[in-house]
Coordinates of C-alpha atoms (C1' of nucleotides) and ligand atoms in Angstrom, one line a residue:
Chain A
M1 CA 92.5 178.2 -80.3
Q2 CA 90.6 175.9 -78.0
L3 CA 91.5 172.5 -76.7
N4 CA 89.7 169.6 -78.4
N5 CA 86.8 168.1 -76.5
T6 CA 88.6 164.9 -75.6
S7 CA 91.3 166.9 -73.8
K8 CA 88.8 169.1 -72.0
Y9 CA 86.8 166.1 -70.9
A10 CA 90.0 164.4 -69.7
I11 CA 91.0 167.3 -67.5
R12 CA 87.6 167.5 -66.0
I13 CA 87.4 163.8 -65.4
L14 CA 90.8 163.7 -63.7
S15 CA 89.9 166.7 -61.6
Y16 CA 86.6 165.1 -60.5
I17 CA 88.2 161.8 -59.7
S18 CA 90.9 163.5 -57.7
N19 CA 88.4 165.3 -55.6
K20 CA 86.2 162.3 -55.1
G21 CA 88.8 159.7 -54.5
Q22 CA 87.0 156.9 -56.4
C23 CA 83.9 157.0 -58.6
S24 CA 82.2 155.2 -61.4
A25 CA 81.8 156.0 -65.0
K26 CA 78.0 156.5 -64.4
E27 CA 78.7 159.1 -61.8
L28 CA 81.3 160.9 -63.9
S29 CA 78.9 160.9 -66.9
E30 CA 76.1 162.4 -64.9
K31 CA 78.0 164.9 -62.9
L32 CA 80.2 166.1 -65.7
S33 CA 77.5 166.0 -68.4
I34 CA 79.7 163.9 -70.7
P35 CA 77.9 161.2 -72.9
Y36 CA 78.4 157.9 -71.1
K37 CA 79.8 156.0 -74.0
F38 CA 82.2 158.7 -75.0
L39 CA 83.3 159.1 -71.4
T40 CA 84.2 155.4 -71.1
K41 CA 86.2 155.6 -74.3
I42 CA 88.3 158.4 -72.7
T43 CA 88.6 156.7 -69.3
T44 CA 89.8 153.5 -70.9
E45 CA 92.4 155.6 -72.7
L46 CA 93.3 157.2 -69.4
V47 CA 93.7 153.8 -67.8
K48 CA 96.1 152.7 -70.6
A49 CA 98.1 155.8 -70.2
D50 CA 98.4 155.2 -66.5
F51 CA 96.6 158.4 -65.3
I52 CA 94.0 156.4 -63.5
L53 CA 93.5 152.7 -62.6
S54 CA 90.2 150.9 -62.9
I55 CA 88.5 148.7 -60.4
R56 CA 86.4 146.3 -62.5
G57 CA 83.2 144.5 -61.5
R58 CA 80.5 145.6 -59.0
E59 CA 81.4 148.5 -56.8
G60 CA 84.1 149.3 -59.2
G61 CA 85.2 152.6 -60.7
Y62 CA 88.3 154.6 -61.2
K63 CA 90.8 156.3 -59.1
L64 CA 94.0 158.2 -59.8
S65 CA 97.0 156.0 -60.2
R66 CA 99.3 158.6 -58.8
E67 CA 99.3 161.7 -56.7
S68 CA 97.3 164.5 -58.2
C69 CA 100.3 166.8 -57.8
N70 CA 102.2 164.6 -60.2
I71 CA 99.8 164.9 -63.1
T72 CA 100.5 168.0 -65.1
I73 CA 98.1 169.5 -67.6
M74 CA 100.8 169.4 -70.2
E75 CA 101.2 165.6 -69.8
I76 CA 97.4 165.2 -70.4
L77 CA 97.5 167.5 -73.4
K78 CA 100.5 165.8 -74.9
H79 CA 98.8 162.4 -74.5
F80 CA 95.8 163.6 -76.5
N81 CA 98.0 165.1 -79.2
E82 CA 97.3 168.6 -78.4
F83 CA 100.9 169.7 -78.2
N84 CA 102.9 167.3 -80.3
H85 CA 106.2 168.2 -81.8
Q86 CA 105.3 170.1 -85.0
K87 CA 101.8 171.1 -84.1
E88 CA 102.5 173.4 -81.3
C89 CA 102.6 176.6 -83.3
L90 CA 100.4 179.0 -85.0
L91 CA 101.0 179.0 -88.6
G92 CA 102.8 175.7 -88.7
I93 CA 105.8 176.3 -90.8
G94 CA 107.4 172.9 -91.3
M95 CA 110.8 173.0 -89.6
C96 CA 111.3 176.3 -87.8
D97 CA 114.8 177.3 -87.0
G98 CA 116.8 180.5 -87.0
K99 CA 116.5 180.8 -90.8
N100 CA 113.0 179.6 -91.4
K101 CA 110.2 181.0 -89.4
C102 CA 106.6 182.0 -90.0
G103 CA 105.3 185.5 -90.1
M104 CA 104.0 185.4 -86.6
H105 CA 107.0 183.9 -84.9
D106 CA 108.3 187.0 -83.1
Q107 CA 104.9 188.0 -81.8
W108 CA 103.9 184.5 -80.8
A109 CA 107.1 183.7 -78.9
K110 CA 106.3 185.2 -75.5
P111 CA 102.6 184.2 -75.2
K112 CA 103.6 180.8 -76.3
K113 CA 106.2 180.4 -73.7
M114 CA 103.8 181.7 -71.0
I115 CA 101.1 179.3 -71.9
Q116 CA 103.4 176.3 -72.2
D117 CA 104.9 177.1 -68.8
M118 CA 101.4 177.4 -67.4
F119 CA 100.5 173.9 -68.7
E120 CA 103.8 172.5 -67.4
N121 CA 103.4 174.0 -64.0
T122 CA 99.7 173.4 -63.4
T123 CA 98.8 170.0 -61.9
I124 CA 95.4 168.4 -61.3
E125 CA 95.9 169.3 -57.6
N126 CA 96.1 173.0 -58.5
L127 CA 92.8 173.1 -60.3
E128 CA 89.9 174.8 -58.6
K129 CA 87.9 172.2 -56.8
N130 CA 84.2 171.7 -57.7
S131 CA 84.7 173.6 -60.9
Y132 CA 84.0 170.7 -63.1
K133 CA 80.7 171.8 -64.6
I134 CA 80.1 172.1 -68.4
Chain B
M1 CA 95.7 174.7 -79.5
Q2 CA 96.4 175.5 -83.1
L3 CA 94.6 177.8 -85.4
N4 CA 92.5 176.0 -88.0
N5 CA 93.9 175.7 -91.5
T6 CA 91.6 178.3 -93.0
S7 CA 92.7 181.0 -90.5
K8 CA 96.4 180.1 -91.0
Y9 CA 96.0 180.3 -94.8
A10 CA 94.1 183.6 -94.5
I11 CA 96.9 185.2 -92.5
R12 CA 99.6 184.0 -95.0
I13 CA 97.5 185.1 -98.0
L14 CA 97.0 188.6 -96.6
S15 CA 100.6 188.9 -95.7
Y16 CA 101.7 187.8 -99.2
I17 CA 99.3 190.2 -100.9
S18 CA 100.4 193.0 -98.6
N19 CA 104.1 192.5 -99.6
K20 CA 103.3 192.0 -103.3
G21 CA 100.8 194.8 -103.8
Q22 CA 98.7 192.8 -106.2
C23 CA 98.8 189.2 -107.2
S24 CA 96.7 186.4 -108.8
A25 CA 95.2 183.4 -107.2
K26 CA 97.5 181.2 -109.3
E27 CA 100.6 183.0 -107.8
L28 CA 99.3 182.8 -104.3
S29 CA 98.5 179.1 -104.7
E30 CA 102.0 178.3 -106.0
K31 CA 104.0 180.5 -103.7
L32 CA 102.1 179.6 -100.5
S33 CA 101.6 175.9 -101.4
I34 CA 97.9 176.2 -100.8
P35 CA 95.5 174.0 -103.0
Y36 CA 94.2 176.4 -105.7
K37 CA 90.6 175.6 -105.3
F38 CA 90.7 175.9 -101.6
L39 CA 92.6 179.1 -101.8
T40 CA 90.0 180.7 -104.1
K41 CA 87.3 179.7 -101.6
I42 CA 89.2 181.6 -98.9
T43 CA 90.0 184.6 -101.1
T44 CA 86.3 184.9 -102.1
E45 CA 85.5 185.0 -98.4
L46 CA 88.2 187.6 -97.8
V47 CA 86.7 189.7 -100.5
K48 CA 83.2 189.5 -99.0
A49 CA 84.6 190.4 -95.6
D50 CA 86.3 193.4 -97.2
F51 CA 89.9 192.4 -96.3
I52 CA 90.8 192.4 -100.0
L53 CA 89.3 193.5 -103.2
S54 CA 89.3 191.5 -106.4
I55 CA 90.1 192.7 -109.9
R56 CA 88.3 190.3 -112.2
G57 CA 89.1 189.4 -115.8
R58 CA 92.5 189.1 -117.5
E59 CA 95.4 190.7 -115.6
G60 CA 93.2 190.6 -112.5
G61 CA 94.0 189.5 -109.0
Y62 CA 93.7 190.7 -105.5
K63 CA 94.9 193.5 -103.4
L64 CA 94.3 194.8 -99.9
S65 CA 91.2 196.9 -99.6
R66 CA 92.8 198.9 -96.7
E67 CA 96.2 199.7 -95.2
S68 CA 98.0 196.6 -93.9
C69 CA 98.4 198.4 -90.6
N70 CA 94.6 198.5 -90.2
I71 CA 94.1 194.7 -90.5
T72 CA 94.7 193.0 -87.1
I73 CA 95.2 189.3 -86.7
M74 CA 92.3 189.3 -84.2
E75 CA 89.9 190.6 -86.9
I76 CA 90.9 187.8 -89.2
L77 CA 90.6 185.2 -86.6
K78 CA 87.2 186.5 -85.5
H79 CA 86.0 186.4 -89.0
F80 CA 86.9 182.7 -89.3
N81 CA 85.3 181.9 -86.0
E82 CA 88.4 181.3 -84.1
F83 CA 87.6 183.5 -81.2
N84 CA 83.9 183.8 -81.1
H85 CA 82.1 184.8 -77.9
Q86 CA 81.8 181.5 -75.9
K87 CA 84.5 179.6 -77.7
E88 CA 87.5 181.6 -76.5
C89 CA 88.3 179.6 -73.5
L90 CA 90.0 176.4 -72.6
L91 CA 87.5 174.1 -70.9
G92 CA 84.5 176.0 -72.2
I93 CA 82.2 176.3 -69.2
G94 CA 78.9 177.7 -70.4
M95 CA 78.6 181.1 -68.9
C96 CA 81.7 182.1 -66.9
D97 CA 81.2 184.8 -64.4
G98 CA 82.4 185.4 -60.8
K99 CA 80.4 182.4 -59.5
N100 CA 80.8 179.8 -62.3
K101 CA 84.2 179.2 -63.6
C102 CA 86.1 176.2 -64.9
G103 CA 89.0 174.6 -63.1
M104 CA 91.6 176.2 -65.2
H105 CA 90.3 179.8 -65.0
D106 CA 92.9 181.2 -62.6
Q107 CA 95.9 179.7 -64.4
W108 CA 94.5 180.5 -67.8
A109 CA 93.7 184.2 -67.1
K110 CA 97.1 185.7 -67.7
P111 CA 98.3 183.8 -70.7
K112 CA 94.9 184.3 -72.3
K113 CA 95.1 188.0 -71.8
M114 CA 98.6 188.1 -73.2
I115 CA 97.7 186.2 -76.4
Q116 CA 94.5 188.1 -76.9
D117 CA 96.4 191.4 -76.7
M118 CA 99.0 190.0 -79.1
F119 CA 96.3 189.2 -81.6
E120 CA 94.7 192.6 -81.1
N121 CA 98.0 194.5 -81.5
T122 CA 99.5 192.6 -84.3
T123 CA 98.6 193.8 -87.8
I124 CA 99.5 192.4 -91.2
E125 CA 102.0 195.1 -91.5
N126 CA 103.9 193.9 -88.4
L127 CA 104.4 190.4 -89.8
E128 CA 107.8 189.3 -90.8
K129 CA 108.1 189.8 -94.5
N130 CA 108.8 186.9 -96.8
S131 CA 108.0 184.5 -94.1
Y132 CA 105.0 183.0 -95.8
K133 CA 106.3 179.6 -96.5
I134 CA 104.4 176.4 -95.4
Chain C
dG1 C1' 76.4 129.7 -57.9
dT2 C1' 73.5 133.5 -59.5
dT3 C1' 72.7 138.2 -59.9
dT4 C1' 73.9 142.7 -60.7
dA5 C1' 76.7 146.6 -61.4
dA6 C1' 80.5 147.8 -63.1
dT7 C1' 84.5 148.2 -66.9
dT8 C1' 86.2 146.8 -71.8
dC9 C1' 86.1 145.7 -76.7
dT10 C1' 84.7 146.1 -81.5
dA11 C1' 82.3 148.4 -84.7
dC12 C1' 79.5 151.8 -86.4
dC13 C1' 77.2 156.6 -87.2
dT14 C1' 77.2 161.9 -87.3
dT15 C1' 79.2 166.4 -87.7
dT16 C1' 82.7 169.5 -88.8
dT17 C1' 86.7 170.7 -91.3
dA18 C1' 89.5 170.3 -95.3
dG19 C1' 89.8 169.8 -100.0
dT20 C1' 88.2 169.0 -105.1
dA21 C1' 85.5 169.5 -109.6
dG22 C1' 83.2 171.7 -113.1
dT23 C1' 81.1 175.5 -114.9
dA24 C1' 79.8 180.4 -115.4
dT25 C1' 81.2 185.1 -115.5
dT26 C1' 84.2 189.0 -116.2
dT27 C1' 87.5 191.9 -118.7
dA28 C1' 92.1 193.2 -120.8
dA29 C1' 94.6 192.2 -124.9
dC30 C1' 94.7 191.2 -129.6
Chain D
dG1 C1' 84.4 190.6 -131.7
dT2 C1' 87.2 186.7 -130.2
dT3 C1' 90.4 184.9 -127.2
dA4 C1' 92.7 184.1 -123.0
dA5 C1' 93.4 184.8 -118.3
dA6 C1' 91.5 185.8 -114.5
dT7 C1' 87.6 185.5 -110.4
dA8 C1' 82.9 183.6 -108.6
dC9 C1' 79.4 180.1 -108.0
dT10 C1' 77.4 175.6 -106.9
dA11 C1' 78.0 171.2 -105.5
dC12 C1' 80.4 167.3 -104.3
dT13 C1' 84.1 164.1 -101.8
dA14 C1' 87.6 162.9 -98.1
dA15 C1' 89.4 163.0 -93.6
dA16 C1' 89.2 164.0 -88.8
dA17 C1' 86.7 164.7 -84.6
dG18 C1' 82.9 163.7 -81.9
dG19 C1' 79.6 160.5 -80.4
dT20 C1' 76.7 155.8 -80.2
dA21 C1' 75.4 150.8 -79.9
dG22 C1' 75.7 146.3 -78.3
dA23 C1' 77.9 142.5 -76.7
dA24 C1' 81.7 140.6 -73.7
dT25 C1' 84.1 140.5 -69.4
dT26 C1' 84.8 141.1 -64.5
dA27 C1' 84.0 140.7 -59.6
dA28 C1' 81.5 142.1 -55.3
dA29 C1' 77.1 141.1 -53.1
dC30 C1' 73.6 138.1 -52.0
Ligands
SF4_201 S1 108.2 180.1 -87.0 FE1 107.9 180.3 -84.7 S2 105.7 180.8 -84.4 FE2 105.9 180.1 -86.5 S3 105.4 177.9 -86.4 FE3 107.7 178.0 -86.2 S4 108.1 178.1 -84.0 FE4 105.9 178.6 -84.3
SF4_202 S1 86.0 179.8 -66.4 FE1 87.6 181.2 -67.2 S2 89.1 179.9 -68.2 FE2 87.3 178.7 -67.9 S3 86.1 178.8 -69.8 FE3 85.3 180.5 -68.4 S4 86.6 182.3 -68.8 FE4 87.6 180.5 -69.8

DNA sequence: GTTTAATTCTACCTTTTAGTAGTATTTAAC
DNA sequence: GTTAAATACTACTAAAAGGTAGAATTAAAC
């Protein structure tokens, strides 16, 4: 029931960049305790997905490519396949409609809605500042 | 954000056994579309954890070792390491107390409580019957 | 223009999760 | 007692997630 590491790292990276304005991969790696090479893999992905933009060369780094209030957690999670179409549910019955549902459906409905709304409504701006530690 | 396959299978297995009374690994494998060898690995684990008891030899199979109303989803998930001590949270800050918390803590608190309560309060008996399909 | 500090690309390695194979053991039915 | 249908044990393989290595590219600083 946890997010995968890549998603967790991505959230913390975006949060840190948001608070810092601009910063390098080296700084991110050190401050967030994320292995440098793995971090750059994720930041490169974040650049391609237009969450951040990169400034190459000396004195370079990353900064947000849009306002932090316009980046929702849900958008990040979807990008890293955390909430894709058929994988959003507990027991993962293939096509769930009125007729076919898994045994947990009724119990899962409310908490699921709540957590999805939370992910939709929470943006990078909303996150607690300076709470980027491990 | 999904449960792992083993946990999902375990819930469906227990639900099916509960509705059927007693049944063999072969039947479980066929009806639940779970690979036979993988299924027996899980049932053996369920026997050791005292969720079910096995009847060996010809005409054998499995049945619940306690009332279905006494088996909570939470207990199953905990057994398969889905909700162990430090792994229950989103961003996974090491030791979260009043001082140290991850950026998502405030937003996550309510949905987390809700889903945990749901897992605590839902038993095998509560699950929708005959909703054991893939 | 050279240096240096930065990002990017390609490819590989490691760990965990998921699944498979084969054999041994148990026990009711005959 | 032999057979057949069942579970249990040991060990392996495959796929996905997590992480590493090294070289190539970029651009500000000097
Ligand atoms: S039946 Fe409901 S809870 Fe189960 S996988 Fe489908 S949508 Fe999710
Ligand atoms: S700070 Fe809160 S939300 Fe974050 S990992 Fe700890 S308990 Fe979970």
